[in-house]
Structure formats: C-alpha cells, structure tokens
Short mmCIF file of C-alpha atoms in Angstrom, two decimals:
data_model
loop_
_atom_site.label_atom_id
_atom_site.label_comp_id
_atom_site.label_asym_id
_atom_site.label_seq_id
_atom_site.Cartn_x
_atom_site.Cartn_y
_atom_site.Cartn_z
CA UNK A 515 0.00 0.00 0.00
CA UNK A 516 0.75 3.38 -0.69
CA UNK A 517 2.54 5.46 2.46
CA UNK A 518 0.27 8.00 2.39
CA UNK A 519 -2.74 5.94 1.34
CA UNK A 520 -1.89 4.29 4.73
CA UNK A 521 -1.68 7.10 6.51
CA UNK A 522 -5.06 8.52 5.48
CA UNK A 523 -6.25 5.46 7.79
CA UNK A 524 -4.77 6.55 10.75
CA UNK A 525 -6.21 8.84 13.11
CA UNK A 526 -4.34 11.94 13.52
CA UNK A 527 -2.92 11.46 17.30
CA UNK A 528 -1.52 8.30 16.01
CA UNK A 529 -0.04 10.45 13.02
CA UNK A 530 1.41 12.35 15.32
CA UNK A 531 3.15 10.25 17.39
CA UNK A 532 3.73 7.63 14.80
CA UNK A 533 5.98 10.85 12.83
CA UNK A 534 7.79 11.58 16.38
CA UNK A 535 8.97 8.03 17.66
CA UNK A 536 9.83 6.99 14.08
CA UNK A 537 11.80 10.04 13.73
CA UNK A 538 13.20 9.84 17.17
CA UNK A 539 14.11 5.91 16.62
CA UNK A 540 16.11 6.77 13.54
CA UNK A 541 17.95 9.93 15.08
CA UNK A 542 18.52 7.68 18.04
CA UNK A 543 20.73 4.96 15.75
CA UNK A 544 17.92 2.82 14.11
CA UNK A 545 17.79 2.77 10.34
CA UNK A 546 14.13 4.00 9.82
CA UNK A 547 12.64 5.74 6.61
CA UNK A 548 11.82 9.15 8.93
CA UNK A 549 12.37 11.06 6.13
CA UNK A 550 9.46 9.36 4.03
CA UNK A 551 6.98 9.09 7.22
CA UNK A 552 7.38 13.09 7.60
CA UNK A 553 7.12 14.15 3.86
CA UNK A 554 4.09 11.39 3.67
CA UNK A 555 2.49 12.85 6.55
CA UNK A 556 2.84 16.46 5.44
CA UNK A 557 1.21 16.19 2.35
CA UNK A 558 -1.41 14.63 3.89
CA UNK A 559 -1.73 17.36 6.76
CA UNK A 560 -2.36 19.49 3.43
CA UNK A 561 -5.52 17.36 2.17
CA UNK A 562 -6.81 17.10 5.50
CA UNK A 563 -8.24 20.11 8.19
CA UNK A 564 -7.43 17.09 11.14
CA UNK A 565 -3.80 17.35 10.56
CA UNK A 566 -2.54 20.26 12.58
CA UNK A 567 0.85 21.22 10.56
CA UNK A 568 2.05 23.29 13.37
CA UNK A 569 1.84 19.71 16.19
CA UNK A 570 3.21 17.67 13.34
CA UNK A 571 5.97 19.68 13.04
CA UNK A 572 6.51 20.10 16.86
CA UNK A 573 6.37 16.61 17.14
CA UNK A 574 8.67 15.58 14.06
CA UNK A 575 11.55 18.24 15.62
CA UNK A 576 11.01 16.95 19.63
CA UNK A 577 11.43 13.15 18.21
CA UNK A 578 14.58 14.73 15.98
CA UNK A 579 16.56 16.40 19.20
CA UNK A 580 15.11 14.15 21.85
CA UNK A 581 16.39 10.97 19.61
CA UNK A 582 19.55 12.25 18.85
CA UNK A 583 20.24 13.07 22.57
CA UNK A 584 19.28 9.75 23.77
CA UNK A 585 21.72 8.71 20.93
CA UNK A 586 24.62 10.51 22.11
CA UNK A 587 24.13 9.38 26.12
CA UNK A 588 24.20 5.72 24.91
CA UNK A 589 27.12 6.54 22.43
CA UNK A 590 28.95 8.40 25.33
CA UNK A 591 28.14 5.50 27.73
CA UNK A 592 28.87 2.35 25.15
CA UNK A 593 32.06 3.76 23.12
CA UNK A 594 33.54 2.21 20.16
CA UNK A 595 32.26 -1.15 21.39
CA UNK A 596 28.99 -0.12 20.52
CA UNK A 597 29.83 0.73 17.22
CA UNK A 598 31.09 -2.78 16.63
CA UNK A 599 27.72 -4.14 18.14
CA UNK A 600 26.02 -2.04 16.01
CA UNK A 601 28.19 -2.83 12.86
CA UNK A 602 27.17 -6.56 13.80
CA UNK A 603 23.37 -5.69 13.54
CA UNK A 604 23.22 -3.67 10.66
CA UNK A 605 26.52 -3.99 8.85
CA UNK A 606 25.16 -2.19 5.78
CA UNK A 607 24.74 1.14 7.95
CA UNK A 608 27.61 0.60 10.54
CA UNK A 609 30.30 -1.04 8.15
CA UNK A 610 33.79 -0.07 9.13
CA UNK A 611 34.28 2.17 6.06
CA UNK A 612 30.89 3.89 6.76
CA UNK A 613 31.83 4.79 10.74
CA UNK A 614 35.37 5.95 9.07
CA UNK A 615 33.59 8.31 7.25
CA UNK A 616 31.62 9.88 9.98
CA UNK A 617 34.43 10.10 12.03
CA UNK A 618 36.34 12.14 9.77
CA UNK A 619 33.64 14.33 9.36
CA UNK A 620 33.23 14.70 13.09
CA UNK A 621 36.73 15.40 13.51
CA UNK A 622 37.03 18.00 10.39
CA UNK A 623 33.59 20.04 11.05
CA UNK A 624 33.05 19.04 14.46
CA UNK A 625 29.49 20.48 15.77
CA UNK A 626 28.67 21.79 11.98
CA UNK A 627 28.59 17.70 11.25
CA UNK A 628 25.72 17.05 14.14
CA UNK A 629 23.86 20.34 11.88
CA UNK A 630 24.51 19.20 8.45
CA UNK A 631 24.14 15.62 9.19
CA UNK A 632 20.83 15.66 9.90
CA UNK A 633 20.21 16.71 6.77
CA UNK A 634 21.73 13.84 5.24
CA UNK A 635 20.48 10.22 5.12
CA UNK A 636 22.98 7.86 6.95
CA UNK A 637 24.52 10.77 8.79
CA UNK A 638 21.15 11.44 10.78
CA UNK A 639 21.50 8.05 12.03
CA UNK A 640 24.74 8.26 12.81
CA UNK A 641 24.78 11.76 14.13
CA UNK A 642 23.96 11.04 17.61
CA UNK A 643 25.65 8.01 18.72
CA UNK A 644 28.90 8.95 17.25
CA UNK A 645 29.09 12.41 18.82
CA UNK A 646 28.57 10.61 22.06
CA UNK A 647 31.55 8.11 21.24
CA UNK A 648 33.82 10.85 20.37
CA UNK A 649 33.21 12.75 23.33
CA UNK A 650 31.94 16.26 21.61
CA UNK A 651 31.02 18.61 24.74
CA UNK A 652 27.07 18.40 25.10
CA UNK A 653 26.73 21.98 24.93
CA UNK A 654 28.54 21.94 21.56
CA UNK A 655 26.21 18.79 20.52
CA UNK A 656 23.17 20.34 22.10
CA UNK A 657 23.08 23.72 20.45
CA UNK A 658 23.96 21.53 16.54
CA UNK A 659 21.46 19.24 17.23
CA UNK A 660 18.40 21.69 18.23
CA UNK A 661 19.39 24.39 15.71
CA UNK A 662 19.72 21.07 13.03
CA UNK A 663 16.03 19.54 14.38
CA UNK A 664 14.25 22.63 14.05
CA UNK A 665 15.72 23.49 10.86
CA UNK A 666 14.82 19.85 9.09
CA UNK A 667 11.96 18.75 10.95
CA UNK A 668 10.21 21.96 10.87
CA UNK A 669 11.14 23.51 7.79
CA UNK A 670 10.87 20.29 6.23
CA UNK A 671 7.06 20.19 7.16
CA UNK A 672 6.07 23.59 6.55
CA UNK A 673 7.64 23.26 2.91
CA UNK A 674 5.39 20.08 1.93
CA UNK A 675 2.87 21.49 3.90
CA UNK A 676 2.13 25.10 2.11
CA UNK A 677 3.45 23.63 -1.34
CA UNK A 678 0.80 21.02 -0.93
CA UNK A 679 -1.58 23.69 -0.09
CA UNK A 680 -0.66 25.86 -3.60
CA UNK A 681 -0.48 22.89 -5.83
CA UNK A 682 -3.81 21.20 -4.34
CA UNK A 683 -4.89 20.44 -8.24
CA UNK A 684 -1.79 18.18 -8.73
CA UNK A 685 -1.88 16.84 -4.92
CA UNK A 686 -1.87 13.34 -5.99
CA UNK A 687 1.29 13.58 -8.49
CA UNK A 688 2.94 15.80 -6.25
CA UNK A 689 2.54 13.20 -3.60
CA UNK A 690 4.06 10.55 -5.60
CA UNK A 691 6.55 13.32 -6.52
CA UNK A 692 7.76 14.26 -3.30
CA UNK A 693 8.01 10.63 -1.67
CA UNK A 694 9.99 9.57 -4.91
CA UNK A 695 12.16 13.26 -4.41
CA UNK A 696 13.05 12.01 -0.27
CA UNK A 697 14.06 9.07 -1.76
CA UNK A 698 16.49 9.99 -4.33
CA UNK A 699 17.55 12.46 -1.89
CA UNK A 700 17.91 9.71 0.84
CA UNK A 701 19.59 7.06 -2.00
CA UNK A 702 22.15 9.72 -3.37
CA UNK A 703 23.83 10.71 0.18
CA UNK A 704 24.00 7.10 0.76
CA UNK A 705 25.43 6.19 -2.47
CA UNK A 706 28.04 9.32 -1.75
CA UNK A 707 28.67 8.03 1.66
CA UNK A 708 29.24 4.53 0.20
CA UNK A 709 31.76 6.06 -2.35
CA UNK A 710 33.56 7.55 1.06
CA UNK A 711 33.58 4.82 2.93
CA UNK A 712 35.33 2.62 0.41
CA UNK A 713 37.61 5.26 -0.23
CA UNK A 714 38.53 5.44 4.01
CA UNK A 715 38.54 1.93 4.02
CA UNK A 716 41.14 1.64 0.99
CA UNK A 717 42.96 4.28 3.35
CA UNK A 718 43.09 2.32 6.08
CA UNK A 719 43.96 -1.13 4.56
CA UNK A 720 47.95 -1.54 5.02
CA UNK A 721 49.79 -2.52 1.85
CA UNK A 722 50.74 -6.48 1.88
CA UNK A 723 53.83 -7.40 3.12
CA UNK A 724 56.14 -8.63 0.75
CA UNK A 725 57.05 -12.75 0.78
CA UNK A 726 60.44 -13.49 2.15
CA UNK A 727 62.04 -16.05 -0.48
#
C-alpha cells in the first residue's frame, strides 16, 4: 500500500506520534525511513483540516533532538564497542568504512557535522551516537542538534505542507513526486557516503607485506 494511502487510515494522534517516535528511533541509531513518514504525513496534513501542521511539526523536531540526545548518552556510555555491536546488527549502515567516514567528518567540522548531518540520510542516524563516542562537549552537541532539528523537521514540514496547499490540483502527483524526491535524496547521500567509505577503508587497509624467499 501506498505510504500515504496508509496514513489517510490513521487517526491523527496516532499520526502524530507515529511521525515523532519513528523520527526519534532513527535519530537515536535505528535505520528508519523518517524522512518518508514526515514528507508522507505532510502532504497529507495538506488534504486534511485534522492534521494540525504546526503539532506535526513540533512533534517531528522533539522526536529529531530528543532521539539524537538519547543517541549521544548511549554513544557516550557504550564507546567504540557499541559501534562494533552495532556494525554486527546492521553492517550495511555501521560497516567499518561507513563509521570511518563519519568520524572524519566529526573530527574535520566538528558540531557543523551534528547540523549538516541531519540533513543527510545515513549521517542522521549516525549523528547522535557517534558524537557521544567521540566525546563532543554536550553543549557543543546540544546547540547543533536543536538548531539542526528545528531546521529539518520543521522547515521540512512547513515546505510540503504550504506547497501542498498551492499545488492542491496536482496533490496526488505531487505526492508521488515528493516521496519519490526524499528518496532519491535519501539514495544519493547514501550512495556518496558509500563512495567515502570505500575510499577510508582503501585508506586504512595496510599494503601487503612482501614474501620473504
């Protein structure tokens, strides 16, 4: 079934928390399709009077900073060993090369990669846990991560939501057309962040040691 045409059967409470714990979930370390749930859910907020844009857009930014904090106390508490349990359990997201990546980015941009990260597909999944590993100061994480929750979550919603509202004529392509847009958008950062992580992980692969006749 359709996202949104299985949205349209859920009442809106359950919208709303359904958007906030899917959202928080994935910020907190779990590979969820937030992304899709929010656009899906704003367009339908559009059709519909029920759908309060303004609480789905609260909700969608509270799940965004209150997952990614939860993410960074277990990533502070569990260290690196928790990104090897986690590269265990979902070795596509957590590979070695992948968590290379991250790191770097961490280490180059520091709070700006919390910020920009959300924005990005694998990196809002990896945002939270790895500052929290790395030992960023909360304050630095906790200022990134609200600034970078409002700015995604909300402004995410509102955009889908009043562009929804204008094109109301072409709702249903547009709807099609906006879950297909989050996920090229979602596909391409991974496909860059695979290209990244096989580069790091060509980096950090010593050279063979020569045979001793």
């Amino acid at each position: 079934m359709h996202v949104q045409e299985w949205l349209d059967t859920v009442p809106p409470l359950a919208i709303y928390l359904l958007v906030g714990v899917v959202i928080g979930l994935e910020s907190l370390g779990i590979p969820l399709p937030g992304e899709i749930i929010l656009v899906s859910s704003a367009l339908l907020a559009s059709q519909h009077g029920e759908i309060d844009p303004f609480i789905l857009g609260a909700c969608a930014t509270v799940g965004a900073i209150v997952g990614d904090s939860i993410g960074y106390a277990i990533g502070r508490k569990g260290g690196r060993p928790l990104l090897a349990w986690l590269g265990g359990k979902f070795p596509k997201h957590f590979s070695e090369g992948h968590i290379a990546t991250a790191e770097r980015s961490f280490q180059k941009w520091g709070m700006w990669a919390v910020f920009f990260g959300r924005f990005i597909a694998l990196l809002r999944i990896f945002a939270g846990p790895l500052a929290g590993v790395l030992h960023m100061p909360y304050w630095k994480f906790l200022v990134a991560n609200v600034l970078g929750g409002i700015l995604w979550a909300g402004g995410t919603t509102a955009v889908i939501y009043y562009v929804g509202v204008v094109a109301e004529s072409w709702l249903k392509r547009f709807s099609w057309l906006g879950l297909v847009v989050a996920v090229l958008i979602g596909l391409t950062s991974m496909l860059i962040l695979k290209r990244k992580a096989k580069k790091a992980t060509a980096e950090q692969t010593p050279d063979p040691v020569p045979a001793v006749d």
